[in-house]
Coordinates of C-alpha atoms in Angstrom, one line a residue:
Chain A
M1 CA 106.4 104.2 131.4
S2 CA 109.2 107.3 132.5
H3 CA 109.0 110.4 132.5
E4 CA 112.7 110.9 132.4
F5 CA 115.1 109.8 129.5
I6 CA 117.6 106.9 131.0
L7 CA 120.1 105.0 128.5
V8 CA 118.7 101.7 129.0
N9 CA 115.1 101.8 130.4
W10 CA 115.1 98.0 132.4
N11 CA 112.6 96.8 134.6
K12 CA 112.6 93.0 136.1
R13 CA 110.1 92.2 133.1
K14 CA 112.7 93.5 130.4
Q15 CA 115.7 92.1 132.5
V16 CA 114.0 88.6 132.1
Y17 CA 113.4 89.1 128.4
D18 CA 116.9 90.3 127.8
I19 CA 118.6 87.2 129.7
C20 CA 116.2 84.9 127.7
L21 CA 117.2 86.5 124.7
W22 CA 120.7 86.3 125.2
I23 CA 120.6 82.9 126.6
G24 CA 119.5 81.9 123.2
I25 CA 121.9 83.9 121.2
A26 CA 124.8 82.4 123.4
L27 CA 123.4 78.9 122.8
Y28 CA 122.6 79.2 119.0
L29 CA 126.6 80.7 118.3
S30 CA 128.2 78.4 120.8
L31 CA 126.3 75.1 119.3
F32 CA 127.4 76.3 115.8
V33 CA 130.8 76.8 116.6
L34 CA 131.1 73.4 118.7
V35 CA 129.1 71.6 115.9
S36 CA 131.5 73.1 113.3
H37 CA 134.9 72.7 114.9
S38 CA 133.8 69.0 116.0
R39 CA 132.5 67.6 112.2
F40 CA 135.4 69.6 110.3
Q41 CA 138.5 68.8 112.1
G42 CA 142.6 68.8 110.9
E43 CA 143.2 69.6 107.2
H44 CA 139.3 69.3 106.6
S45 CA 138.7 72.2 109.0
I46 CA 136.7 75.1 108.2
S47 CA 138.5 78.6 108.9
S48 CA 137.7 79.7 112.5
L49 CA 136.9 83.3 111.5
I50 CA 134.5 81.9 108.7
I51 CA 132.5 79.8 111.2
L52 CA 132.0 83.0 113.2
I53 CA 131.2 85.0 110.3
R54 CA 128.4 82.2 109.3
A55 CA 127.6 81.8 112.7
F56 CA 126.8 85.5 113.4
S57 CA 125.4 85.9 110.1
T58 CA 122.7 82.9 110.3
C59 CA 122.0 83.9 114.1
G60 CA 121.1 87.6 113.0
F61 CA 118.8 86.5 110.1
I62 CA 117.1 84.2 112.3
M63 CA 116.8 87.0 114.9
L64 CA 115.4 89.6 112.2
T65 CA 112.8 87.0 111.1
L66 CA 111.5 86.6 114.7
I67 CA 111.5 90.6 115.3
L68 CA 109.4 90.8 111.8
C69 CA 106.9 88.0 113.2
I70 CA 106.4 89.6 116.6
G71 CA 104.1 92.8 115.3
P72 CA 101.8 90.8 113.5
L73 CA 101.7 87.9 115.9
A74 CA 100.9 90.3 118.9
R75 CA 97.7 91.5 116.5
I76 CA 96.8 88.0 115.9
D77 CA 96.9 86.8 119.3
G78 CA 97.2 89.4 122.2
R79 CA 99.3 86.7 124.2
F80 CA 102.3 87.6 122.3
L81 CA 102.0 91.3 123.3
P82 CA 104.7 90.9 125.8
L83 CA 107.1 89.8 123.2
L84 CA 106.5 93.3 121.8
Y85 CA 107.1 95.1 124.9
N86 CA 110.6 94.6 125.0
R87 CA 110.9 94.3 120.8
R88 CA 113.3 97.2 121.1
H89 CA 116.2 95.5 122.9
F90 CA 115.6 92.5 120.7
G91 CA 116.3 94.9 117.5
V92 CA 119.1 96.6 119.2
S93 CA 120.6 92.8 119.9
F94 CA 120.2 92.1 116.3
F95 CA 121.9 95.0 115.2
I96 CA 124.9 93.9 117.4
I97 CA 124.8 90.5 116.1
A98 CA 124.7 91.9 112.4
L99 CA 127.3 94.4 113.2
I100 CA 129.8 91.8 114.6
H101 CA 129.1 89.6 111.3
G102 CA 129.9 92.7 109.3
A103 CA 133.0 93.8 111.2
L104 CA 134.5 89.8 111.1
A105 CA 133.7 89.8 107.3
I106 CA 135.4 92.9 106.6
F107 CA 138.5 92.1 108.9
W108 CA 138.4 88.8 107.0
Y109 CA 137.8 89.3 103.8
H110 CA 139.1 93.0 102.9
S111 CA 141.7 93.5 105.0
F112 CA 145.5 92.6 105.2
G113 CA 145.8 94.1 101.7
D114 CA 147.0 97.2 99.8
I115 CA 143.5 98.8 99.7
N116 CA 141.4 100.4 102.3
P117 CA 139.0 97.7 103.5
I118 CA 136.0 100.1 103.6
V119 CA 137.0 101.5 99.9
S120 CA 137.1 97.5 99.0
V121 CA 133.8 97.0 100.5
V122 CA 132.2 99.5 98.1
T123 CA 134.4 98.9 95.0
S124 CA 135.4 95.3 95.0
G125 CA 133.6 91.9 94.9
G126 CA 131.5 91.9 91.5
D127 CA 129.9 92.9 88.4
Y128 CA 126.4 94.8 88.5
Q129 CA 125.7 93.2 85.2
S130 CA 126.6 89.6 85.9
F131 CA 123.9 87.5 88.2
N132 CA 126.9 85.2 89.5
S133 CA 129.3 88.0 90.6
F134 CA 126.7 90.6 91.8
P135 CA 128.6 92.5 94.5
F136 CA 126.1 91.1 97.5
Q137 CA 128.5 93.0 100.2
L138 CA 127.2 96.2 99.1
F139 CA 123.9 95.4 100.1
G140 CA 124.9 93.7 103.3
L141 CA 126.5 97.3 104.2
L142 CA 123.6 99.4 103.1
A143 CA 121.2 97.2 105.3
L144 CA 123.8 97.4 108.2
L145 CA 123.5 101.5 107.8
I146 CA 119.8 101.2 108.1
F147 CA 119.7 98.8 111.3
F148 CA 122.5 101.4 112.5
V149 CA 120.2 104.3 112.3
M150 CA 117.2 102.4 113.9
A151 CA 119.6 101.1 116.8
A152 CA 120.7 104.3 117.3
T153 CA 117.1 106.1 117.6
S154 CA 115.6 103.2 119.3
H155 CA 115.2 105.2 122.4
D156 CA 112.3 107.2 123.8
Y157 CA 114.3 110.2 123.5
W158 CA 114.6 110.1 119.6
N159 CA 111.0 109.0 119.7
A160 CA 109.9 112.2 121.5
V161 CA 112.5 114.4 119.4
L162 CA 111.4 112.7 116.3
G163 CA 107.7 112.6 116.4
P164 CA 106.0 111.0 113.3
T165 CA 109.2 110.7 111.7
W166 CA 110.6 108.2 113.9
K167 CA 107.7 105.6 113.0
T168 CA 108.7 106.3 109.5
L169 CA 112.5 105.8 110.2
H170 CA 111.7 102.3 111.7
I171 CA 109.3 101.1 108.9
L172 CA 112.7 101.0 107.2
V173 CA 113.6 97.9 108.8
Y174 CA 111.3 96.5 105.8
P175 CA 113.9 97.7 103.1
G176 CA 116.6 96.5 105.4
Y177 CA 115.2 93.2 105.4
A178 CA 114.8 93.2 101.6
L179 CA 118.3 94.3 101.3
L180 CA 119.4 91.5 103.6
I181 CA 117.6 88.7 101.3
V182 CA 119.4 90.3 98.2
H183 CA 122.7 90.1 100.5
I184 CA 122.3 86.4 100.9
G185 CA 120.7 85.6 97.6
F186 CA 123.8 87.2 95.8
G187 CA 126.2 85.9 98.4
A188 CA 126.0 83.0 100.5
M189 CA 123.2 81.2 98.7
Q190 CA 125.1 81.3 95.3
E191 CA 127.5 78.7 97.0
D192 CA 125.1 76.7 99.0
N193 CA 124.3 73.1 97.0
T194 CA 122.5 71.6 100.2
G195 CA 119.2 73.7 99.6
L196 CA 119.2 74.9 103.3
L197 CA 120.1 78.4 102.8
P198 CA 117.3 79.0 100.0
S199 CA 115.1 77.0 102.1
M200 CA 115.8 79.2 105.1
V201 CA 115.0 82.5 103.5
F202 CA 111.8 81.3 101.4
A203 CA 110.7 80.0 104.9
S204 CA 111.5 83.5 106.5
V205 CA 109.6 85.3 103.7
I206 CA 106.7 83.2 103.4
L207 CA 106.4 83.5 107.3
V208 CA 107.0 87.4 107.6
G209 CA 104.9 87.9 104.3
G210 CA 101.9 85.7 105.4
L211 CA 101.7 86.8 109.0
H212 CA 101.8 90.4 108.0
V213 CA 99.0 89.5 105.3
Y214 CA 97.0 87.5 107.5
S215 CA 96.8 90.1 110.4
A216 CA 96.0 93.1 107.8
L217 CA 93.1 91.3 106.5
F218 CA 91.7 89.7 109.5
C219 CA 93.0 91.5 112.2
T220 CA 91.5 95.0 112.0
R221 CA 91.7 96.9 115.2
A222 CA 88.4 99.0 114.6
N223 CA 85.2 97.1 116.0
K224 CA 83.3 99.4 113.8
M225 CA 83.3 101.6 110.9
I226 CA 81.5 104.8 110.9
D227 CA 81.2 106.3 107.7
S228 CA 80.7 109.8 106.7
A229 CA 81.0 110.1 110.5
R230 CA 82.0 113.7 110.2
N231 CA 80.3 116.9 108.4
D232 CA 82.0 120.0 108.0
S233 CA 81.0 121.4 111.5
G234 CA 82.3 118.6 112.9
T235 CA 79.1 118.4 115.5
E236 CA 77.3 115.6 113.9
W237 CA 76.6 113.0 116.6
V238 CA 76.7 109.7 115.6
E239 CA 75.5 106.3 117.1
V240 CA 78.4 103.7 117.6
G241 CA 76.4 100.9 119.5
K242 CA 74.9 100.2 123.1
W243 CA 76.9 100.8 125.9
Q244 CA 76.6 97.1 127.1
E245 CA 78.6 96.1 124.4
I246 CA 81.8 97.4 126.1
E247 CA 83.2 95.4 128.9
N248 CA 83.9 97.0 132.0
D249 CA 87.5 98.6 131.7
R250 CA 87.7 97.8 128.4
A251 CA 86.7 99.3 125.0
I252 CA 85.2 99.3 121.6
T253 CA 87.2 100.9 118.8
V254 CA 85.5 102.7 116.1
S255 CA 87.0 104.1 112.9
V256 CA 86.1 107.6 112.0
G257 CA 87.4 108.8 108.5
K258 CA 90.1 107.4 106.8
D259 CA 92.8 107.1 109.3
E260 CA 91.3 108.1 112.7
R261 CA 90.4 105.8 115.1
V262 CA 88.5 106.3 118.4
A263 CA 88.8 104.0 121.8
I264 CA 85.3 104.4 123.5
F265 CA 86.2 103.1 127.2
R266 CA 83.6 101.8 129.9
Y267 CA 85.3 102.1 133.6
D268 CA 83.7 102.2 137.2
E269 CA 81.1 100.3 135.9
N270 CA 78.8 103.1 134.7
K271 CA 80.9 106.0 133.1
L272 CA 82.3 106.1 129.7
C273 CA 85.0 108.3 127.6
A274 CA 86.3 108.4 124.3
V275 CA 89.7 108.8 123.3
S276 CA 92.1 108.9 120.3
N277 CA 93.3 105.1 119.9
V278 CA 96.8 106.1 119.4
C279 CA 99.2 106.2 122.4
Q280 CA 101.6 109.0 122.2
H281 CA 104.5 106.5 122.9
Q282 CA 104.5 104.6 119.9
N283 CA 101.4 104.6 118.3
G284 CA 100.0 101.6 120.3
P285 CA 96.4 100.7 120.0
L286 CA 94.8 102.0 123.2
G287 CA 91.4 100.6 122.2
E288 CA 93.1 97.2 123.1
G289 CA 94.1 98.3 126.3
K290 CA 92.5 98.2 129.8
V291 CA 91.6 100.8 132.7
I292 CA 94.0 99.8 135.2
D293 CA 94.1 101.8 138.7
G294 CA 91.6 104.6 136.9
C295 CA 93.9 105.0 133.9
I296 CA 93.5 103.9 130.3
T297 CA 96.6 101.7 130.1
C298 CA 98.2 101.0 126.5
P299 CA 98.7 97.4 125.8
W300 CA 102.4 97.9 124.2
H301 CA 104.1 99.6 126.6
G302 CA 101.6 100.4 129.8
Y303 CA 101.8 104.2 129.1
Q304 CA 98.7 105.5 130.9
Y305 CA 96.1 108.1 130.3
R306 CA 93.2 109.7 132.3
P307 CA 89.8 108.8 130.9
Q308 CA 88.7 112.4 131.9
D309 CA 91.0 114.5 130.1
G310 CA 93.5 112.3 128.1
C311 CA 96.5 113.1 130.2
S312 CA 99.2 111.2 131.6
P313 CA 99.1 111.2 135.5
P314 CA 102.1 113.2 136.9
P315 CA 104.9 113.5 136.6
F316 CA 104.1 112.1 133.0
M317 CA 103.4 114.8 130.7
E318 CA 101.9 112.5 127.5
K319 CA 98.5 114.0 126.1
I320 CA 96.0 112.5 123.5
E321 CA 92.8 113.7 121.9
T322 CA 89.4 113.2 123.6
Y323 CA 85.9 113.1 122.6
H324 CA 82.6 114.0 123.7
L325 CA 80.2 111.2 124.1
K326 CA 76.3 111.4 125.1
L327 CA 73.8 108.4 125.6
Q328 CA 70.5 108.6 123.9
G329 CA 69.0 105.5 125.8
D330 CA 71.4 102.9 126.0
V331 CA 73.1 103.8 122.6
I332 CA 76.2 106.0 122.8
C333 CA 76.7 109.0 120.7
L334 CA 80.0 110.2 119.5
N335 CA 80.8 113.9 118.3
P336 CA 83.5 112.7 115.9
Q337 CA 85.2 115.9 116.1
P338 CA 88.5 115.6 118.2
L339 CA 89.4 118.0 121.2
P340 CA 92.8 119.1 121.7
A341 CA 95.1 116.7 123.2
G342 CA 94.5 116.5 127.2
T343 CA 90.9 118.3 126.9
A344 CA 88.6 117.6 129.9
R345 CA 85.0 117.1 129.1
P346 CA 82.0 116.3 131.4
V347 CA 82.1 112.5 132.3
T348 CA 79.6 110.3 130.5
E349 CA 77.6 108.4 132.9
I350 CA 75.5 105.4 132.6
P351 CA 72.1 106.0 134.4
V352 CA 71.8 103.1 137.2
A353 CA 68.6 101.4 136.8
G354 CA 66.0 102.5 139.6
N355 CA 67.2 105.9 139.5
Chain B
M1 CA 76.2 93.4 129.5
N2 CA 79.3 91.6 128.1
E3 CA 81.1 89.1 130.6
P4 CA 84.3 89.9 131.8
S5 CA 87.2 88.8 129.6
K6 CA 89.2 86.2 130.9
K7 CA 91.9 87.4 128.7
P8 CA 94.9 87.9 130.5
F9 CA 96.4 91.6 130.2
F10 CA 99.8 92.0 130.5
V11 CA 101.4 95.3 131.4
G12 CA 105.4 95.1 131.7
Y13 CA 105.9 97.1 134.7
L14 CA 103.5 95.0 136.8
D15 CA 103.6 91.1 137.6
M16 CA 102.7 89.1 134.6
P17 CA 99.5 87.2 134.9
V18 CA 99.5 83.4 135.8
Q19 CA 98.1 82.3 132.4
L20 CA 100.8 84.2 130.3
K21 CA 103.5 83.0 132.9
R22 CA 102.7 79.2 131.7
F23 CA 101.9 80.3 128.0
Y24 CA 105.7 81.9 128.1
L25 CA 107.2 78.9 129.7
L26 CA 105.9 77.0 126.7
V27 CA 107.1 79.7 124.1
V28 CA 110.5 79.7 125.8
L29 CA 110.8 76.0 125.6
L30 CA 109.5 75.7 122.2
L31 CA 112.0 78.7 121.0
G32 CA 114.9 77.0 122.6
A33 CA 114.4 73.6 121.1
F34 CA 114.1 75.9 117.7
V35 CA 117.4 77.6 118.3
A36 CA 119.6 74.4 119.4
L37 CA 118.0 72.8 116.2
A38 CA 118.7 75.4 114.1
G39 CA 122.2 76.2 115.1
Y40 CA 123.1 72.1 114.9
T41 CA 121.5 71.7 111.5
I42 CA 122.8 74.8 110.0
A43 CA 126.6 74.0 111.3
S44 CA 126.3 70.4 110.1
Q45 CA 125.1 71.2 106.4
Q46 CA 128.4 73.1 106.0
K47 CA 130.7 71.4 103.6
S48 CA 134.5 70.8 103.9
T49 CA 136.7 72.5 100.8
G50 CA 139.1 69.6 100.8
P51 CA 142.3 68.7 102.6
A52 CA 144.4 71.7 103.3
L53 CA 146.6 73.1 106.1
W54 CA 148.3 76.3 107.0
L55 CA 150.7 75.6 109.7
T56 CA 151.0 78.5 111.8
D57 CA 152.4 77.2 114.9
A58 CA 156.1 77.6 114.3
T59 CA 158.1 78.5 111.1
E60 CA 160.2 76.0 108.8
T61 CA 163.2 76.6 106.8
I62 CA 164.1 75.2 103.2
S63 CA 166.7 75.6 101.1
G64 CA 166.9 76.2 97.1
L65 CA 167.1 78.6 94.2
L66 CA 165.2 81.2 94.4
V67 CA 163.3 82.8 91.1
V68 CA 161.0 85.9 91.4
D69 CA 159.1 86.2 88.3
P70 CA 156.5 85.7 87.3
Y71 CA 155.9 84.7 90.8
P72 CA 158.6 84.5 93.3
V73 CA 159.3 80.5 93.6
L74 CA 161.9 78.3 95.5
H75 CA 163.0 75.6 93.6
R76 CA 164.4 72.7 95.5
I77 CA 165.3 69.0 95.5
D78 CA 162.1 66.8 96.7
P79 CA 163.6 65.3 100.1
D80 CA 161.4 62.6 99.8
N81 CA 162.3 61.9 96.2
P82 CA 166.1 63.3 95.5
E83 CA 165.4 62.6 91.7
R84 CA 162.7 65.2 91.3
T85 CA 162.4 68.7 92.2
E86 CA 159.9 70.6 94.2
S87 CA 158.3 74.2 93.3
I88 CA 157.2 76.0 96.5
L89 CA 155.3 79.2 95.7
L90 CA 156.1 82.2 98.0
V91 CA 154.0 85.0 99.4
N92 CA 154.2 87.6 101.9
Q93 CA 152.2 88.3 105.0
G94 CA 148.7 89.2 104.5
K95 CA 147.6 89.7 101.1
I96 CA 150.7 91.0 99.6
S97 CA 153.0 89.5 97.0
A98 CA 156.7 88.3 98.3
H99 CA 158.1 90.1 95.0
D100 CA 159.7 93.1 97.2
F101 CA 161.2 90.6 99.6
A102 CA 162.6 88.1 97.0
R103 CA 163.8 90.7 94.4
P104 CA 167.3 91.1 95.9
F105 CA 167.9 87.5 96.1
Q106 CA 166.7 86.6 92.5
N107 CA 168.7 83.5 90.8
K108 CA 170.4 82.9 94.4
M109 CA 170.7 79.9 96.4
V110 CA 168.7 80.8 99.5
S111 CA 167.3 79.5 102.8
I112 CA 163.9 80.6 103.3
T113 CA 162.2 80.6 106.7
G114 CA 158.0 80.9 107.0
Y115 CA 154.9 78.9 107.5
P116 CA 154.0 76.2 105.2
I117 CA 150.6 76.2 103.2
L118 CA 149.8 72.7 102.0
R119 CA 147.0 71.4 99.7
G120 CA 147.5 68.3 97.6
G121 CA 150.3 68.2 96.1
W122 CA 150.8 72.1 96.1
S123 CA 153.3 73.8 98.7
M124 CA 153.4 77.6 99.6
Y125 CA 155.4 79.3 102.3
E126 CA 154.0 82.6 104.0
L127 CA 157.4 84.4 104.4
A128 CA 158.2 85.1 108.6
S129 CA 158.1 88.5 109.7
Q130 CA 161.8 88.5 110.9
Q131 CA 164.7 88.1 108.1
P132 CA 162.7 85.3 105.7
I133 CA 165.3 85.1 102.9
K134 CA 169.0 84.4 103.5
V135 CA 171.6 83.8 101.0
D136 CA 173.4 80.5 101.6
E137 CA 176.7 81.3 103.1
D138 CA 178.6 78.8 100.6
G139 CA 176.8 80.2 97.6
G140 CA 175.3 76.6 97.3
N141 CA 176.2 73.7 95.3
E142 CA 176.9 75.0 91.5
T143 CA 175.6 71.6 89.8
L144 CA 172.7 71.7 92.2
K145 CA 172.1 75.3 91.3
S146 CA 172.4 74.3 87.7
R147 CA 169.9 71.6 87.9
L148 CA 167.2 73.8 89.6
A149 CA 167.6 76.5 87.1
A150 CA 167.2 74.2 84.3
S151 CA 164.3 72.7 86.1
A152 CA 162.8 76.3 86.8
K153 CA 163.0 77.1 83.0
P154 CA 159.7 77.2 81.4
T155 CA 159.1 74.2 79.0
S156 CA 156.2 74.6 76.5
L157 CA 153.5 72.1 76.5
G158 CA 151.3 73.3 73.8
A159 CA 148.2 75.5 73.3
V160 CA 145.6 74.9 75.9
S161 CA 141.8 76.0 76.3
L162 CA 140.8 75.7 79.8
S163 CA 137.7 76.7 82.1
G164 CA 137.6 77.2 85.6
E165 CA 137.4 79.6 88.5
V166 CA 140.0 82.6 89.0
A167 CA 141.5 82.4 92.6
D168 CA 144.1 83.7 94.5
S169 CA 146.6 80.7 95.0
K170 CA 147.2 81.8 99.1
C171 CA 143.7 81.5 100.1
F172 CA 142.8 78.7 97.8
L173 CA 145.7 76.3 99.1
G174 CA 144.5 76.5 102.5
V175 CA 145.2 80.1 104.4
M176 CA 141.0 80.5 103.9
K177 CA 138.8 77.3 104.1
P178 CA 136.9 77.9 101.9
G179 CA 139.2 80.2 100.2
A180 CA 137.3 80.2 96.7
G181 CA 134.1 80.9 95.6
S182 CA 131.6 83.7 95.2
V183 CA 131.5 84.7 98.8
H184 CA 135.0 84.9 98.9
K185 CA 135.3 87.0 95.6
A186 CA 136.3 90.4 97.3
C187 CA 139.1 88.6 99.3
A188 CA 140.6 87.0 96.1
E189 CA 140.3 90.4 94.6
V190 CA 142.2 92.1 97.3
C191 CA 144.8 89.2 97.3
L192 CA 145.5 89.5 93.1
L193 CA 145.7 93.4 93.5
G194 CA 148.4 92.6 96.4
G195 CA 150.3 90.5 93.9
I196 CA 149.1 87.2 95.1
P197 CA 149.8 84.6 92.3
A198 CA 146.7 84.3 90.1
M199 CA 145.4 80.7 89.7
L200 CA 142.8 79.1 87.5
L201 CA 141.2 76.3 89.4
V202 CA 140.1 73.6 86.8
Q203 CA 137.4 71.0 88.1
G204 CA 138.9 67.6 86.8
E205 CA 136.7 64.9 85.4
D206 CA 137.8 63.0 88.7
D207 CA 136.3 65.8 90.5
K208 CA 139.6 67.0 91.7
K209 CA 140.7 70.6 91.2
Y210 CA 143.8 71.3 89.0
G211 CA 145.6 74.6 89.6
Y212 CA 147.3 76.5 86.7
M213 CA 149.2 79.7 87.5
L214 CA 148.4 82.2 85.1
I215 CA 151.0 85.0 83.6
Q216 CA 150.4 87.5 80.9
S217 CA 151.7 87.0 77.2
D218 CA 154.8 89.0 78.2
G219 CA 155.5 86.4 81.0
S220 CA 154.7 88.4 83.7
S221 CA 152.4 88.2 86.9
A222 CA 148.8 88.3 85.7
S223 CA 147.4 88.7 89.1
K224 CA 146.8 92.4 89.1
L225 CA 145.3 92.5 85.6
I226 CA 143.0 89.6 86.1
S227 CA 141.8 90.9 89.8
K228 CA 138.5 92.0 88.7
R229 CA 137.8 89.0 87.5
A230 CA 138.4 87.1 90.6
A231 CA 136.0 84.1 91.5
D232 CA 134.8 84.5 88.1
Y233 CA 134.3 81.3 86.1
L234 CA 136.2 81.9 82.7
K235 CA 137.6 80.1 79.6
I236 CA 141.1 80.8 79.2
S237 CA 143.2 80.1 76.1
G238 CA 147.1 80.4 75.8
E239 CA 150.1 78.3 75.9
L240 CA 150.6 75.6 78.6
Q241 CA 154.0 75.9 80.4
Q242 CA 155.8 73.9 82.7
R243 CA 158.4 75.4 85.5
G244 CA 159.6 73.0 88.0
D245 CA 156.0 71.0 88.8
L246 CA 154.0 73.8 88.3
L247 CA 152.1 74.4 85.6
Y248 CA 151.2 77.8 83.9
I249 CA 149.2 79.2 81.1
K250 CA 150.6 82.1 79.2
M251 CA 147.3 83.9 78.5
A252 CA 147.0 84.6 74.8
E253 CA 145.3 88.1 74.8
N254 CA 145.7 90.1 78.0
G255 CA 142.2 91.1 79.1
H256 CA 140.2 89.0 76.5
F257 CA 139.0 86.3 78.8

């Protein structure tokens, strides 16, 4: 986590991530180019630029598929959370690969003529009423524009400035993916008689769709649902379970109402606190986090909040909503009325046996 | 009370737990193997577009009779067989017709300097950037010129109706490989708009592709007219003509294909 905005926020973990990522990209591209040149030589060769266009396009598509799998995989199995940690750099790297593909295609297919290459991208290449000659380039360009906006705003600065809009903006990755499928379907897939490209696209859609559906159906983030938890005055106390159900330094998550989730942590063995489940950084699920060095730590990017008041330790300035708790015997009771972000409230202590 | 969880908890700015390090060693190895396999497999599955060459290392110079319309073509004696003539299509650099360069040399014996583009029995020259066309100083041999002019005149071979893909001849003959098909459609359209000779590619029963130059019913270039249908599979009817060793289809009705 950081309290100031710098252009690229790297640490050792992110550097290792990026090195592995770019070694993978280099491995794919170099293998593709080498195999293409060695298998197709002399008068049977394929144009070098077309080999590059194909290498970057397939590389980008595989990258986007992997990017879209990371979110649900991390929900299904927490061991994949480190992949999520630096997914932003993965996304920007994907955009760079897609941009190179687009630039090469525009240079090779749309340049050197009497018409402006960008105008050619928009106006040439097809008939909207014909399946066989649908203008696939336009869909690729639209997808690229979406990915550009995402890459350009893929920074904590924009996250802070845009607030909730940022999340909405980045959900656009799904329309971008759909546009890319159409781009491939009406473009390269029309010429593929090996069945490889349709198989690739089909596998990607099944993998991405399947993981999203599975994680949505079977990996709910809330341990408990509390129906009609809140009355009009917001002062009704509701039982959420016994404190023994909560592992030390960990939390259970309860849903109150339709969209609100509360994380109830136990820390220092005998202390309890309730905070919003939503991290202020990128809406990470704090309830899946852990208390480290006395602070609630988000599992996504390690943003931290003090249990007693929901404020990030100085110099950081993030704040989350807090909730009142009380104990009735072993049972934890929650007041589902949220307190303003950063509000301190008395620590709820579990009586030590014998006292 | 719950047992403490054995699940490792990852924080990006702290050391990675040992269990996760082992897990990620496996993940990285598996992803590396997948990436290598994908790169190899996808590259291997590409198809050759047949033998074609674009010789760009050095220019070559050839001589013959230059005919500009409907498409610039140099007609010359076949160096391998003096009994027959050879017709070489001419194009400018980029996706531009050679009409403007060639127009001043209409029906003259000239030397052409350019880069050969070769596929099967077809030959094309992309004009060099410096003085690509020069008039032969001796004005050429009149007998030879007459022979070439006679060869270049259109000979009707009757009515024909053929189905095939509309392509730009420059890319198809070897400048781009592949230089036809739906992915290449926009490029073909730009080429045809620039006046590159239009061609109908017909798949023969022997699985070879046969190319027919397309011209309008008034005998002029059909490139711009047909540019919007680039890469489309069309049935075209008209009069089949031979000019030199090139076959042309003089389309029956402009725009109705």
